[in-house]
Amino acid sequence: MTDNPRVLIVGAGAIGSFYGAILSRGGAQVEAVSRSDAAVIRERGFRINSHDLGDLSFRPHAVYERVEDVQQPPDFVLLSVKVLDDLDRAALIRPAVGPGTVLVLVENGIDIERPIHDAFPDNPLVSGLAFVAVSRTGQAQSEHKAYGRLVVGEYPSGAGDAAQRFSALLTAGGVECPVSESLVTERWRKAVWNAAFNPVSVIAGGATTTTILDAPRGEGFMVTLMQEVCDVAAAAGHPMPESLPEKSIGGTRKMPPYHNSMALDFLNGRPMEVEAILGNVIRAAQEHGVSVPHLASVYTVTKMLQQRIADEGHPLGV
Amino acid sequence: MTDNPRVLIVGAGAIGSFYGAILSRGGAQVEAVSRSDAAVIRERGFRINSHDLGDLSFRPHAVYERVEDVQQPPDFVLLSVKVLDDLDRAALIRPAVGPGTVLVLVENGIDIERPIHDAFPDNPLVSGLAFVAVSRTGQAQSEHKAYGRLVVGEYPSGAGDAAQRFSALLTAGGVECPVSESLVTERWRKAVWNAAFNPVSVIAGGATTTTILDAPRGEGFMVTLMQEVCDVAAAAGHPMPESLPEKSIGGTRKMPPYHNSMALDFLNGRPMEVEAILGNVIRAAQEHGVSVPHLASVYTVTKMLQQRIADEGHPLGV
């Protein structure tokens, strides 16, 4: 690796381009793949306005329409696409992956590393969990509203060299990037909230956190769901503190009412990461023999809603 | 009672006016209460086209805008309104109920007789379950598509005189009206399907029966929900045949895809009978100590959706 490592961003949406900007500030040569926005990015780069960090707009060193167009494997591939059933993410990045390429996943969900690890068992795999509020506002244009921390770790575990090198780049760019010895545990911790709140908000018609908690039995139901996720996490070898569900509710109560990411996807007619966020939790429960009747109910109804969209169109007409 | 008993229809929508038409053909003097449609009904009566029974249009003997306007208590009050939290049905009919008035409920749900029985403990109470496909097509105008059978019985049980008399009138009008010794058992039998399919269709975004059953794990989930309703029914003293859930699925599979009544209410922005159809099943489960985690999940999310409509507006904008 040179002093200016090359990072290829695959999935240069709001989150991918935000971390691309930070890596660029940290000294990396950032390249981007974008089928839909390549022309705009070549013309004027990414426009990113940050409330905390000022103007993060930047122009990548290279812009590709397809991963197949990348000539030299980069030092890092940062994959930041939605995890959806019909997208083979390993096949997507394969043309750009060389023998030493470090793969970095900045994506939601549980067990989302497995297919990448299986496809590239000899490449270092860094799993990342983003705590960031950034929204796309147009083609290659986004607004960073708050936070930014990216927690990383090697998959399946460890805080090895690849994670350290990636963390150093991001830290140099001005964003916190702690390295965890057990990133999968961190993923489960995040899943406790996500697997419960995201699908419920959708099947409640695209409801805010506050509407969910204020419904009759709402708060108790969310605690029950989160407790079931904790039971699965513990069975999978990642025990959570007993107080986590109640504390998460307390934290959510302190925030203004908001639509979580899956609710926003639903309300805007975009595909939803149901399998990554909840389906994989259900499968882990089955694998470890954990009873999750409430989570399974939410999962099944969410899949029915997806079936409804496939059979009868989106109920919102979007 | 005279040879031409007086029947007052309260809630003269599609179902109420259909049975009013049949009772009128059976020789009853039918009167109707309708706040919104009284002028139209006075002018030209109810227009009811029936695929099976021909033109059922009829003009009531009297039309009132409010129950308070009824001067003489009728022989029968047929109550056919939606069972909603904010409607006190006992208070609604009280001005028309005399000492001998028979109260007939043609309404959906479980335990919907209780508040009427408590308010009028000395009046005969006939509970009725309609198996009819009839839709409102305009003011005091509807279309009867199929079926028509009304199963009646006295509440809390028995096939007494009041139910027999009402049945005779309806039968004379040309519609089957069997009298059940245990109407509440019949209500539970109907609830096995309704408590499962109605709310699920709503939180799945207003899905058809076929979409629900064809979703991943969809059929198994519906069987689980129906089994939980059977468990509650058994604990409440109304055991169902073990094969009922599977048989109900088979029957549903034979029908073309359709939106059930609660799905139609949701899709059209009308109030939904969540408590009558599912909430009262949940309360019966609690009363009898029956575990219903899947039904409780569906119930809680459906209440969240109602909260969403209250807090953020209807997701469909209707």
CSV table of N, CA, C and O in Angstrom, one decimal, chain A residues 200 203-208 210-212 214-218 221-222 259 267 282 286 293-294 296-301 303-305 307-308 311-312 315-316, chain B residues 200 203-208 210-212 214-218 221-222 259 267 282 286 293-294 296-301 303-305 307-308 311-312 315-316:
chain,number,residue,atom,x,y,z
A,200,VAL,N,-41.8,-2.7,12.6
A,200,VAL,CA,-43.1,-2.3,13.2
A,200,VAL,C,-43.6,-0.9,12.6
A,200,VAL,O,-44.7,-0.7,12.3
A,203,ILE,N,-45.3,-1.7,9.2
A,203,ILE,CA,-46.6,-2.3,9.2
A,203,ILE,C,-47.6,-1.5,10.0
A,203,ILE,O,-48.9,-1.7,9.9
A,204,ALA,N,-47.2,-0.5,10.8
A,204,ALA,CA,-48.1,0.4,11.4
A,204,ALA,C,-48.4,1.6,10.5
A,204,ALA,O,-48.9,2.6,10.9
A,205,GLY,N,-48.1,1.4,9.2
A,205,GLY,CA,-48.5,2.4,8.2
A,205,GLY,C,-47.4,3.5,8.0
A,205,GLY,O,-47.8,4.5,7.4
A,206,GLY,N,-46.2,3.2,8.4
A,206,GLY,CA,-45.2,4.3,8.3
A,206,GLY,C,-45.3,5.2,9.5
A,206,GLY,O,-45.5,6.4,9.3
A,207,ALA,N,-45.2,4.7,10.7
A,207,ALA,CA,-45.4,5.5,11.9
A,207,ALA,C,-44.1,6.0,12.5
A,207,ALA,O,-43.1,5.4,12.4
A,208,THR,N,-44.2,7.1,13.2
A,208,THR,CA,-43.0,7.6,13.9
A,208,THR,C,-42.8,6.8,15.2
A,208,THR,O,-43.7,6.1,15.7
A,210,THR,N,-42.6,7.9,18.2
A,210,THR,CA,-43.5,8.4,19.2
A,210,THR,C,-44.8,7.8,19.1
A,210,THR,O,-45.5,7.4,20.1
A,211,THR,N,-45.3,7.7,17.9
A,211,THR,CA,-46.7,7.1,17.6
A,211,THR,C,-46.6,5.7,18.0
A,211,THR,O,-47.6,5.2,18.7
A,212,ILE,N,-45.6,5.0,17.7
A,212,ILE,CA,-45.4,3.6,18.1
A,212,ILE,C,-45.5,3.4,19.6
A,212,ILE,O,-46.2,2.6,20.2
A,214,ASP,N,-46.6,5.4,21.9
A,214,ASP,CA,-47.8,6.0,22.5
A,214,ASP,C,-49.0,5.2,22.2
A,214,ASP,O,-50.1,5.4,22.8
A,215,ALA,N,-49.0,4.2,21.3
A,215,ALA,CA,-50.1,3.4,21.0
A,215,ALA,C,-50.4,2.5,22.2
A,215,ALA,O,-49.5,2.2,23.1
A,216,PRO,N,-51.7,2.0,22.4
A,216,PRO,CA,-52.0,1.2,23.5
A,216,PRO,C,-51.1,0.0,23.5
A,216,PRO,O,-50.9,-0.7,22.5
A,217,ARG,N,-50.5,-0.4,24.7
A,217,ARG,CA,-49.5,-1.5,24.8
A,217,ARG,C,-48.3,-1.3,24.0
A,217,ARG,O,-47.5,-2.2,23.8
A,218,GLY,N,-48.1,-0.1,23.3
A,218,GLY,CA,-47.0,0.1,22.4
A,218,GLY,C,-45.7,-0.1,23.0
A,218,GLY,O,-44.8,-0.9,22.5
A,221,PHE,N,-44.9,-3.7,24.1
A,221,PHE,CA,-44.7,-4.5,22.9
A,221,PHE,C,-43.3,-4.3,22.4
A,221,PHE,O,-42.6,-5.3,22.0
A,222,MET,N,-42.8,-3.1,22.3
A,222,MET,CA,-41.5,-2.9,21.8
A,222,MET,C,-40.4,-3.5,22.7
A,222,MET,O,-39.4,-4.0,22.2
A,259,HIS,N,-39.4,9.2,11.7
A,259,HIS,CA,-39.5,8.0,10.9
A,259,HIS,C,-38.2,7.3,10.7
A,259,HIS,O,-37.3,8.0,10.2
A,267,LEU,N,-42.5,4.7,3.0
A,267,LEU,CA,-43.3,5.9,2.7
A,267,LEU,C,-42.9,6.4,1.3
A,267,LEU,O,-43.7,7.1,0.6
A,282,ILE,N,-34.5,-13.7,12.6
A,282,ILE,CA,-35.4,-14.9,12.7
A,282,ILE,C,-34.7,-16.2,12.4
A,282,ILE,O,-34.8,-17.2,13.1
A,286,GLN,N,-34.0,-19.5,14.8
A,286,GLN,CA,-34.3,-20.9,14.4
A,286,GLN,C,-33.1,-21.8,14.6
A,286,GLN,O,-33.1,-22.9,15.1
A,293,PRO,N,-42.0,-15.5,19.2
A,293,PRO,CA,-43.3,-15.4,18.5
A,293,PRO,C,-43.7,-14.0,18.1
A,293,PRO,O,-44.3,-13.8,17.1
A,294,HIS,N,-43.3,-13.0,18.9
A,294,HIS,CA,-43.7,-11.7,18.5
A,294,HIS,C,-42.8,-11.1,17.3
A,294,HIS,O,-43.4,-10.6,16.4
A,296,ALA,N,-41.5,-13.0,15.1
A,296,ALA,CA,-41.9,-13.8,13.9
A,296,ALA,C,-43.2,-13.3,13.3
A,296,ALA,O,-43.4,-13.2,12.1
A,297,SER,N,-44.1,-12.8,14.2
A,297,SER,CA,-45.4,-12.2,13.8
A,297,SER,C,-45.1,-10.9,12.9
A,297,SER,O,-45.7,-10.7,11.9
A,298,VAL,N,-44.2,-10.1,13.5
A,298,VAL,CA,-43.9,-8.9,12.8
A,298,VAL,C,-43.2,-9.2,11.5
A,298,VAL,O,-43.6,-8.5,10.4
A,299,TYR,N,-42.4,-10.1,11.5
A,299,TYR,CA,-41.7,-10.5,10.2
A,299,TYR,C,-42.6,-11.0,9.2
A,299,TYR,O,-42.6,-10.5,8.0
A,300,THR,N,-43.5,-11.9,9.6
A,300,THR,CA,-44.5,-12.5,8.6
A,300,THR,C,-45.4,-11.4,8.0
A,300,THR,O,-45.6,-11.4,6.8
A,301,VAL,N,-45.9,-10.5,8.9
A,301,VAL,CA,-46.7,-9.5,8.3
A,301,VAL,C,-46.0,-8.5,7.4
A,301,VAL,O,-46.5,-8.1,6.4
A,303,LYS,N,-43.5,-9.3,5.5
A,303,LYS,CA,-43.3,-10.0,4.3
A,303,LYS,C,-44.7,-10.0,3.5
A,303,LYS,O,-44.7,-10.0,2.3
A,304,MET,N,-45.8,-10.1,4.2
A,304,MET,CA,-47.1,-10.0,3.5
A,304,MET,C,-47.2,-8.6,2.9
A,304,MET,O,-47.8,-8.5,1.7
A,305,LEU,N,-46.8,-7.6,3.5
A,305,LEU,CA,-46.8,-6.3,3.0
A,305,LEU,C,-46.0,-6.2,1.7
A,305,LEU,O,-46.4,-5.6,0.7
A,307,GLN,N,-45.4,-8.7,-0.2
A,307,GLN,CA,-46.1,-9.5,-1.2
A,307,GLN,C,-47.3,-8.6,-1.8
A,307,GLN,O,-47.5,-8.7,-3.0
A,308,ARG,N,-47.9,-7.8,-0.9
A,308,ARG,CA,-49.0,-7.0,-1.3
A,308,ARG,C,-48.4,-6.0,-2.4
A,308,ARG,O,-49.1,-5.7,-3.4
A,311,ASP,N,-48.0,-8.0,-5.5
A,311,ASP,CA,-49.2,-8.5,-6.2
A,311,ASP,C,-50.2,-7.4,-6.6
A,311,ASP,O,-50.8,-7.4,-7.6
A,312,GLU,N,-50.3,-6.4,-5.7
A,312,GLU,CA,-51.4,-5.4,-5.8
A,312,GLU,C,-50.9,-4.0,-6.0
A,312,GLU,O,-51.7,-3.1,-6.1
A,315,PRO,N,-49.4,0.2,-1.5
A,315,PRO,CA,-50.7,0.8,-1.0
A,315,PRO,C,-50.7,2.3,-1.0
A,315,PRO,O,-51.8,2.9,-1.2
A,316,LEU,N,-49.5,2.9,-1.0
A,316,LEU,CA,-49.5,4.4,-1.0
A,316,LEU,C,-49.5,4.9,-2.5
A,316,LEU,O,-49.4,6.1,-2.7
B,200,VAL,N,-54.9,-8.6,10.0
B,200,VAL,CA,-53.7,-8.9,9.2
B,200,VAL,C,-53.8,-8.3,7.8
B,200,VAL,O,-52.8,-7.6,7.3
B,203,ILE,N,-52.8,-4.5,8.4
B,203,ILE,CA,-51.4,-4.1,8.6
B,203,ILE,C,-50.5,-4.6,7.5
B,203,ILE,O,-49.4,-4.2,7.4
B,204,ALA,N,-51.0,-5.5,6.7
B,204,ALA,CA,-50.2,-5.9,5.5
B,204,ALA,C,-50.5,-4.8,4.3
B,204,ALA,O,-50.2,-5.1,3.2
B,205,GLY,N,-51.1,-3.7,4.7
B,205,GLY,CA,-51.3,-2.6,3.7
B,205,GLY,C,-52.6,-2.7,3.0
B,205,GLY,O,-52.7,-2.0,1.9
B,206,GLY,N,-53.5,-3.5,3.5
B,206,GLY,CA,-54.8,-3.6,2.7
B,206,GLY,C,-54.6,-4.7,1.7
B,206,GLY,O,-54.8,-4.5,0.5
B,207,ALA,N,-54.3,-5.9,2.1
B,207,ALA,CA,-54.0,-7.0,1.2
B,207,ALA,C,-55.2,-7.9,1.0
B,207,ALA,O,-56.0,-8.1,1.9
B,208,THR,N,-55.2,-8.6,-0.1
B,208,THR,CA,-56.3,-9.6,-0.3
B,208,THR,C,-55.9,-10.9,0.4
B,208,THR,O,-54.8,-11.1,0.8
B,210,THR,N,-55.6,-13.8,-0.9
B,210,THR,CA,-54.7,-14.6,-1.6
B,210,THR,C,-53.2,-14.0,-1.4
B,210,THR,O,-52.3,-14.8,-1.2
B,211,THR,N,-53.1,-12.7,-1.4
B,211,THR,CA,-51.8,-12.1,-1.1
B,211,THR,C,-51.3,-12.6,0.3
B,211,THR,O,-50.1,-12.9,0.4
B,212,ILE,N,-52.2,-12.6,1.2
B,212,ILE,CA,-51.8,-13.0,2.6
B,212,ILE,C,-51.3,-14.4,2.6
B,212,ILE,O,-50.3,-14.7,3.2
B,214,ASP,N,-50.3,-16.3,0.2
B,214,ASP,CA,-49.1,-16.5,-0.7
B,214,ASP,C,-47.8,-15.9,-0.2
B,214,ASP,O,-46.8,-16.2,-0.8
B,215,ALA,N,-47.9,-15.1,0.8
B,215,ALA,CA,-46.7,-14.5,1.3
B,215,ALA,C,-45.8,-15.6,2.0
B,215,ALA,O,-46.4,-16.6,2.4
B,216,PRO,N,-44.5,-15.4,2.1
B,216,PRO,CA,-43.7,-16.4,2.8
B,216,PRO,C,-44.2,-16.7,4.2
B,216,PRO,O,-44.4,-15.8,4.9
B,217,ARG,N,-44.4,-17.9,4.5
B,217,ARG,CA,-44.9,-18.4,5.8
B,217,ARG,C,-46.3,-17.9,6.1
B,217,ARG,O,-46.9,-17.9,7.2
B,218,GLY,N,-47.0,-17.3,5.0
B,218,GLY,CA,-48.3,-16.7,5.2
B,218,GLY,C,-49.3,-17.6,5.7
B,218,GLY,O,-50.0,-17.4,6.7
B,221,PHE,N,-48.8,-18.9,9.2
B,221,PHE,CA,-49.1,-17.8,10.2
B,221,PHE,C,-50.6,-17.7,10.4
B,221,PHE,O,-51.0,-17.6,11.6
B,222,MET,N,-51.4,-17.7,9.4
B,222,MET,CA,-52.8,-17.6,9.5
B,222,MET,C,-53.4,-18.8,10.3
B,222,MET,O,-54.3,-18.6,11.1
B,259,HIS,N,-60.6,-8.4,-0.8
B,259,HIS,CA,-60.4,-7.6,0.4
B,259,HIS,C,-61.5,-7.8,1.4
B,259,HIS,O,-62.6,-7.6,1.1
B,267,LEU,N,-58.7,0.8,3.4
B,267,LEU,CA,-58.4,1.3,2.1
B,267,LEU,C,-59.3,2.5,1.8
B,267,LEU,O,-58.9,3.4,1.0
B,282,ILE,N,-58.7,-10.8,22.5
B,282,ILE,CA,-57.5,-10.6,23.4
B,282,ILE,C,-57.9,-10.5,24.8
B,282,ILE,O,-57.3,-11.2,25.7
B,286,GLN,N,-57.0,-13.0,28.0
B,286,GLN,CA,-56.5,-12.6,29.3
B,286,GLN,C,-57.3,-13.1,30.5
B,286,GLN,O,-56.8,-13.6,31.5
B,293,PRO,N,-49.6,-15.0,21.8
B,293,PRO,CA,-48.6,-14.1,21.4
B,293,PRO,C,-48.7,-13.6,20.0
B,293,PRO,O,-48.4,-12.4,19.7
B,294,HIS,N,-49.1,-14.4,19.1
B,294,HIS,CA,-49.2,-14.0,17.7
B,294,HIS,C,-50.4,-13.0,17.5
B,294,HIS,O,-50.3,-12.0,16.9
B,296,ALA,N,-51.8,-11.2,19.8
B,296,ALA,CA,-51.5,-10.0,20.6
B,296,ALA,C,-50.5,-9.1,19.8
B,296,ALA,O,-50.7,-7.9,19.8
B,297,SER,N,-49.6,-9.7,19.0
B,297,SER,CA,-48.7,-8.9,18.2
B,297,SER,C,-49.5,-8.2,17.1
B,297,SER,O,-49.4,-7.0,16.8
B,298,VAL,N,-50.4,-9.0,16.4
B,298,VAL,CA,-51.2,-8.4,15.4
B,298,VAL,C,-52.1,-7.3,15.9
B,298,VAL,O,-52.2,-6.2,15.3
B,299,TYR,N,-52.7,-7.5,17.1
B,299,TYR,CA,-53.6,-6.5,17.7
B,299,TYR,C,-52.8,-5.2,18.0
B,299,TYR,O,-53.2,-4.1,17.7
B,300,THR,N,-51.6,-5.4,18.6
B,300,THR,CA,-50.9,-4.2,19.0
B,300,THR,C,-50.5,-3.4,17.8
B,300,THR,O,-50.5,-2.2,17.8
B,301,VAL,N,-50.0,-4.1,16.8
B,301,VAL,CA,-49.6,-3.3,15.6
B,301,VAL,C,-50.8,-2.6,14.9
B,301,VAL,O,-50.7,-1.5,14.5
B,303,LYS,N,-53.4,-1.5,16.5
B,303,LYS,CA,-53.7,-0.3,17.3
B,303,LYS,C,-52.7,0.8,17.0
B,303,LYS,O,-53.0,2.0,17.1
B,304,MET,N,-51.4,0.4,16.8
B,304,MET,CA,-50.4,1.4,16.4
B,304,MET,C,-50.8,2.1,15.1
B,304,MET,O,-50.6,3.3,14.9
B,305,LEU,N,-51.4,1.3,14.2
B,305,LEU,CA,-51.8,1.9,12.9
B,305,LEU,C,-52.9,2.9,13.2
B,305,LEU,O,-53.0,4.0,12.6
B,307,GLN,N,-53.3,4.5,15.9
B,307,GLN,CA,-52.7,5.7,16.5
B,307,GLN,C,-52.0,6.5,15.5
B,307,GLN,O,-52.0,7.8,15.5
B,308,ARG,N,-51.4,5.9,14.5
B,308,ARG,CA,-50.7,6.6,13.4
B,308,ARG,C,-51.7,7.5,12.6
B,308,ARG,O,-51.5,8.6,12.3
B,311,ASP,N,-52.4,10.4,14.9
B,311,ASP,CA,-51.3,11.3,15.1
B,311,ASP,C,-50.8,12.0,13.8
B,311,ASP,O,-50.5,13.2,13.8
B,312,GLU,N,-50.7,11.2,12.8
B,312,GLU,CA,-50.0,11.6,11.6
B,312,GLU,C,-50.9,11.7,10.4
B,312,GLU,O,-50.5,12.0,9.3
B,315,PRO,N,-52.3,6.9,6.4
B,315,PRO,CA,-51.1,6.8,5.4
B,315,PRO,C,-51.5,6.9,4.0
B,315,PRO,O,-50.7,7.3,3.1
B,316,LEU,N,-52.8,6.5,3.7
B,316,LEU,CA,-53.2,6.5,2.3
B,316,LEU,C,-53.8,7.9,1.9
B,316,LEU,O,-54.2,8.1,0.8
